[in-house]
Amino acid sequence: MADENNTPVFQIQRMYLKDLSLEQPNAPQILLEQTQPQVDINLALSAEPVAEGVFEVCVTATVTTKVGEKTLFLIEAKQAGIFEIRNVPQEQVEGILGIVCPQMIYPYLRAIVSDVCTRAGFPPVLLSEVNFQAMFEAQQAQREAAAAAAAPTLN
């Protein structure tokens, strides 16, 4: 086995759609509106250990489309993957979970969101490309700044 000789291991065990929700709370009346809708897109990442050396990574997209103050449609899609990561230094594991895994998952999420919009009778919402490395580095910097701010100072 790979563990016996300490060879680094990184494998996709499975990719899957973990959760999908479509809501059209103001249909059918709002569907008659001719106003251009406002689209708001939020992304979130999570990574959780499942077993020793096995992690679930999820990328969630929440797409809220409104006409004025009324919601036209709301989509929440959560695409996940199970990844085996063994014999890799912890600081590299964090980068793999925060950059590499989301980059592998995200194209599936983009396709799902676009497809759900189309199937719901709307033009597709195309999620833009995401630089997960820049996101990861920004989160690291925020954590470091928060830790520095929380650290007691000696006078």
PDB file of C-alpha atoms in Angstrom:
ATOM      1  CA  MET A   1       0.000   0.000   0.000  1.00  0.00           C
ATOM      2  CA  ALA A   2       0.986   3.615  -0.482  1.00  0.00           C
ATOM      3  CA  ASP A   3       0.863   4.246   3.287  1.00  0.00           C
ATOM      4  CA  GLU A   4       3.529   1.638   3.946  1.00  0.00           C
ATOM      5  CA  ASN A   5       6.214   3.483   1.995  1.00  0.00           C
ATOM      6  CA  ASN A   6       4.995   7.035   2.813  1.00  0.00           C
ATOM      7  CA  THR A   7       4.358   7.898  -0.832  1.00  0.00           C
ATOM      8  CA  PRO A   8       2.112  10.975  -1.072  1.00  0.00           C
ATOM      9  CA  VAL A   9      -1.417  10.111  -2.192  1.00  0.00           C
ATOM     10  CA  PHE A  10      -4.020  12.421  -3.735  1.00  0.00           C
ATOM     11  CA  GLN A  11      -7.054  10.777  -5.334  1.00  0.00           C
ATOM     12  CA  ILE A  12     -10.621  11.684  -6.142  1.00  0.00           C
ATOM     13  CA  GLN A  13     -12.848   9.047  -4.593  1.00  0.00           C
ATOM     14  CA  ARG A  14     -16.129  10.519  -5.822  1.00  0.00           C
ATOM     15  CA  MET A  15     -17.797  13.680  -7.155  1.00  0.00           C
ATOM     16  CA  TYR A  16     -21.476  14.241  -6.443  1.00  0.00           C
ATOM     17  CA  LEU A  17     -24.286  16.765  -6.210  1.00  0.00           C
ATOM     18  CA  LYS A  18     -24.882  17.078  -2.470  1.00  0.00           C
ATOM     19  CA  ASP A  19     -27.789  19.517  -2.470  1.00  0.00           C
ATOM     20  CA  LEU A  20     -29.859  21.415  -5.016  1.00  0.00           C
ATOM     21  CA  SER A  21     -32.702  23.832  -4.430  1.00  0.00           C
ATOM     22  CA  LEU A  22     -34.723  25.996  -6.808  1.00  0.00           C
ATOM     23  CA  GLU A  23     -37.356  28.388  -5.523  1.00  0.00           C
ATOM     24  CA  GLN A  24     -39.660  30.689  -7.488  1.00  0.00           C
ATOM     25  CA  PRO A  25     -41.640  32.220  -4.626  1.00  0.00           C
ATOM     26  CA  ASN A  26     -43.414  34.895  -6.667  1.00  0.00           C
ATOM     27  CA  ALA A  27     -44.355  32.806  -9.709  1.00  0.00           C
ATOM     28  CA  PRO A  28     -46.363  33.031 -11.838  1.00  0.00           C
ATOM     29  CA  GLN A  29     -47.088  36.780 -11.488  1.00  0.00           C
ATOM     30  CA  ILE A  30     -43.445  37.871 -11.492  1.00  0.00           C
ATOM     31  CA  LEU A  31     -42.803  35.916 -14.698  1.00  0.00           C
ATOM     32  CA  LEU A  32     -44.842  38.543 -16.547  1.00  0.00           C
ATOM     33  CA  GLU A  33     -42.430  41.328 -15.500  1.00  0.00           C
ATOM     34  CA  GLN A  34     -40.376  42.816 -18.339  1.00  0.00           C
ATOM     35  CA  THR A  35     -37.778  44.456 -16.079  1.00  0.00           C
ATOM     36  CA  GLN A  36     -34.163  43.272 -16.209  1.00  0.00           C
ATOM     37  CA  PRO A  37     -33.503  41.222 -13.055  1.00  0.00           C
ATOM     38  CA  GLN A  38     -30.647  41.829 -10.643  1.00  0.00           C
ATOM     39  CA  VAL A  39     -28.462  38.747 -10.078  1.00  0.00           C
ATOM     40  CA  ASP A  40     -26.486  38.208  -6.864  1.00  0.00           C
ATOM     41  CA  ILE A  41     -24.067  35.256  -6.653  1.00  0.00           C
ATOM     42  CA  ASN A  42     -22.364  34.017  -3.492  1.00  0.00           C
ATOM     43  CA  LEU A  43     -19.857  31.189  -3.238  1.00  0.00           C
ATOM     44  CA  ALA A  44     -18.835  29.254  -0.160  1.00  0.00           C
ATOM     45  CA  LEU A  45     -16.296  26.498   0.482  1.00  0.00           C
ATOM     46  CA  SER A  46     -16.127  23.864   3.152  1.00  0.00           C
ATOM     47  CA  ALA A  47     -13.810  20.951   3.834  1.00  0.00           C
ATOM     48  CA  GLU A  48     -14.485  18.301   6.449  1.00  0.00           C
ATOM     49  CA  PRO A  49     -12.608  15.139   7.385  1.00  0.00           C
ATOM     50  CA  VAL A  50     -14.632  11.989   6.662  1.00  0.00           C
ATOM     51  CA  ALA A  51     -12.113   9.387   7.789  1.00  0.00           C
ATOM     52  CA  GLU A  52      -8.359   9.196   8.309  1.00  0.00           C
ATOM     53  CA  GLY A  53      -6.837  10.821   5.205  1.00  0.00           C
ATOM     54  CA  VAL A  54     -10.245  11.241   3.512  1.00  0.00           C
ATOM     55  CA  PHE A  55     -11.985  14.620   3.142  1.00  0.00           C
ATOM     56  CA  GLU A  56     -15.253  15.941   1.764  1.00  0.00           C
ATOM     57  CA  VAL A  57     -14.902  19.287  -0.003  1.00  0.00           C
ATOM     58  CA  CYS A  58     -18.051  21.246  -0.932  1.00  0.00           C
ATOM     59  CA  VAL A  59     -18.451  24.301  -3.117  1.00  0.00           C
ATOM     60  CA  THR A  60     -21.814  26.028  -2.688  1.00  0.00           C
ATOM     61  CA  ALA A  61     -23.281  28.600  -5.047  1.00  0.00           C
ATOM     62  CA  THR A  62     -26.275  30.691  -4.045  1.00  0.00           C
ATOM     63  CA  VAL A  63     -27.833  32.606  -6.931  1.00  0.00           C
ATOM     64  CA  THR A  64     -30.523  35.127  -6.025  1.00  0.00           C
ATOM     65  CA  THR A  65     -32.313  36.883  -8.875  1.00  0.00           C
ATOM     66  CA  LYS A  66     -34.668  39.743  -8.079  1.00  0.00           C
ATOM     67  CA  VAL A  67     -36.933  42.102  -9.960  1.00  0.00           C
ATOM     68  CA  GLY A  68     -37.161  45.129  -7.714  1.00  0.00           C
ATOM     69  CA  GLU A  69     -37.664  43.787  -4.205  1.00  0.00           C
ATOM     70  CA  LYS A  70     -39.312  40.525  -5.315  1.00  0.00           C
ATOM     71  CA  THR A  71     -37.370  37.321  -5.806  1.00  0.00           C
ATOM     72  CA  LEU A  72     -37.647  35.938  -9.327  1.00  0.00           C
ATOM     73  CA  PHE A  73     -35.751  32.765  -8.483  1.00  0.00           C
ATOM     74  CA  LEU A  74     -33.273  31.449  -5.959  1.00  0.00           C
ATOM     75  CA  ILE A  75     -30.912  28.568  -6.641  1.00  0.00           C
ATOM     76  CA  GLU A  76     -28.665  26.940  -4.082  1.00  0.00           C
ATOM     77  CA  ALA A  77     -26.412  24.203  -5.402  1.00  0.00           C
ATOM     78  CA  LYS A  78     -23.816  22.307  -3.414  1.00  0.00           C
ATOM     79  CA  GLN A  79     -21.337  20.203  -5.396  1.00  0.00           C
ATOM     80  CA  ALA A  80     -19.041  17.964  -3.374  1.00  0.00           C
ATOM     81  CA  GLY A  81     -16.158  15.615  -3.772  1.00  0.00           C
ATOM     82  CA  ILE A  82     -14.508  13.029  -1.595  1.00  0.00           C
ATOM     83  CA  PHE A  83     -10.726  13.143  -1.775  1.00  0.00           C
ATOM     84  CA  GLU A  84      -8.066  10.891  -0.337  1.00  0.00           C
ATOM     85  CA  ILE A  85      -5.006  12.812   0.834  1.00  0.00           C
ATOM     86  CA  ARG A  86      -2.293  10.869   2.647  1.00  0.00           C
ATOM     87  CA  ASN A  87       1.371  11.338   3.502  1.00  0.00           C
ATOM     88  CA  VAL A  88       1.265  15.041   2.652  1.00  0.00           C
ATOM     89  CA  PRO A  89       2.494  17.767   5.066  1.00  0.00           C
ATOM     90  CA  GLN A  90      -0.393  19.510   6.861  1.00  0.00           C
ATOM     91  CA  GLU A  91       0.364  22.951   5.385  1.00  0.00           C
ATOM     92  CA  GLN A  92       0.096  21.404   1.900  1.00  0.00           C
ATOM     93  CA  VAL A  93      -3.127  19.576   2.799  1.00  0.00           C
ATOM     94  CA  GLU A  94      -4.760  22.936   3.581  1.00  0.00           C
ATOM     95  CA  GLY A  95      -3.762  24.251   0.148  1.00  0.00           C
ATOM     96  CA  ILE A  96      -5.006  21.122  -1.584  1.00  0.00           C
ATOM     97  CA  LEU A  97      -8.356  21.349   0.228  1.00  0.00           C
ATOM     98  CA  GLY A  98      -8.678  25.093  -0.340  1.00  0.00           C
ATOM     99  CA  ILE A  99      -7.374  25.356  -3.917  1.00  0.00           C
ATOM    100  CA  VAL A 100      -6.955  22.104  -5.831  1.00  0.00           C
ATOM    101  CA  CYS A 101     -10.139  20.319  -4.750  1.00  0.00           C
ATOM    102  CA  PRO A 102     -12.465  23.312  -5.336  1.00  0.00           C
ATOM    103  CA  GLN A 103     -10.893  23.827  -8.785  1.00  0.00           C
ATOM    104  CA  MET A 104     -11.858  20.249  -9.651  1.00  0.00           C
ATOM    105  CA  ILE A 105     -15.403  20.578  -8.269  1.00  0.00           C
ATOM    106  CA  TYR A 106     -16.294  24.035  -9.583  1.00  0.00           C
ATOM    107  CA  PRO A 107     -16.825  23.181 -13.288  1.00  0.00           C
ATOM    108  CA  TYR A 108     -19.527  20.695 -12.288  1.00  0.00           C
ATOM    109  CA  LEU A 109     -21.203  23.336 -10.105  1.00  0.00           C
ATOM    110  CA  ARG A 110     -21.130  25.883 -12.948  1.00  0.00           C
ATOM    111  CA  ALA A 111     -22.815  23.412 -15.293  1.00  0.00           C
ATOM    112  CA  ILE A 112     -25.494  22.509 -12.746  1.00  0.00           C
ATOM    113  CA  VAL A 113     -26.429  26.139 -12.022  1.00  0.00           C
ATOM    114  CA  SER A 114     -26.629  26.947 -15.730  1.00  0.00           C
ATOM    115  CA  ASP A 115     -28.719  23.832 -16.425  1.00  0.00           C
ATOM    116  CA  VAL A 116     -31.152  24.474 -13.551  1.00  0.00           C
ATOM    117  CA  CYS A 117     -31.753  28.048 -14.765  1.00  0.00           C
ATOM    118  CA  THR A 118     -32.502  26.795 -18.264  1.00  0.00           C
ATOM    119  CA  ARG A 119     -34.793  24.017 -17.029  1.00  0.00           C
ATOM    120  CA  ALA A 120     -36.646  26.543 -14.858  1.00  0.00           C
ATOM    121  CA  GLY A 121     -37.416  28.593 -17.977  1.00  0.00           C
ATOM    122  CA  PHE A 122     -34.811  31.337 -17.568  1.00  0.00           C
ATOM    123  CA  PRO A 123     -31.694  32.281 -19.494  1.00  0.00           C
ATOM    124  CA  PRO A 124     -28.690  30.452 -18.017  1.00  0.00           C
ATOM    125  CA  VAL A 125     -26.704  32.130 -15.262  1.00  0.00           C
ATOM    126  CA  LEU A 126     -23.067  31.572 -16.114  1.00  0.00           C
ATOM    127  CA  LEU A 127     -20.879  31.567 -13.029  1.00  0.00           C
ATOM    128  CA  SER A 128     -17.590  33.298 -13.762  1.00  0.00           C
ATOM    129  CA  GLU A 129     -14.224  31.655 -13.328  1.00  0.00           C
ATOM    130  CA  VAL A 130     -12.890  31.742  -9.776  1.00  0.00           C
ATOM    131  CA  ASN A 131      -9.276  32.060  -8.689  1.00  0.00           C
ATOM    132  CA  PHE A 132      -9.361  29.690  -5.719  1.00  0.00           C
ATOM    133  CA  GLN A 133      -5.706  30.340  -4.980  1.00  0.00           C
ATOM    134  CA  ALA A 134      -6.360  34.075  -4.528  1.00  0.00           C
ATOM    135  CA  MET A 135      -9.407  33.262  -2.367  1.00  0.00           C
ATOM    136  CA  PHE A 136      -7.344  30.878  -0.229  1.00  0.00           C
ATOM    137  CA  GLU A 137      -4.515  33.399   0.188  1.00  0.00           C
ATOM    138  CA  ALA A 138      -6.984  36.148   1.148  1.00  0.00           C
ATOM    139  CA  GLN A 139      -8.561  33.862   3.770  1.00  0.00           C
ATOM    140  CA  GLN A 140      -5.105  32.989   5.121  1.00  0.00           C
ATOM    141  CA  ALA A 141      -4.234  36.701   5.387  1.00  0.00           C
ATOM    142  CA  GLN A 142      -7.532  37.415   7.187  1.00  0.00           C
ATOM    143  CA  ARG A 143      -6.880  34.608   9.675  1.00  0.00           C
ATOM    144  CA  GLU A 144      -3.352  35.846  10.334  1.00  0.00           C
ATOM    145  CA  ALA A 145      -4.573  39.437  10.801  1.00  0.00           C
ATOM    146  CA  ALA A 146      -7.314  38.280  13.182  1.00  0.00           C
ATOM    147  CA  ALA A 147      -4.817  36.196  15.167  1.00  0.00           C
ATOM    148  CA  ALA A 148      -2.420  39.146  15.371  1.00  0.00           C
ATOM    149  CA  ALA A 149      -5.216  41.457  16.513  1.00  0.00           C
ATOM    150  CA  ALA A 150      -6.362  38.966  19.172  1.00  0.00           C
ATOM    151  CA  ALA A 151      -2.842  38.359  20.513  1.00  0.00           C
ATOM    152  CA  PRO A 152      -2.122  40.246  23.742  1.00  0.00           C
ATOM    153  CA  THR A 153       0.554  42.905  23.507  1.00  0.00           C
ATOM    154  CA  LEU A 154       3.253  43.267  26.129  1.00  0.00           C
ATOM    155  CA  ASN A 155       4.062  46.763  27.372  1.00  0.00           C
TER     156      ASN A 155
END
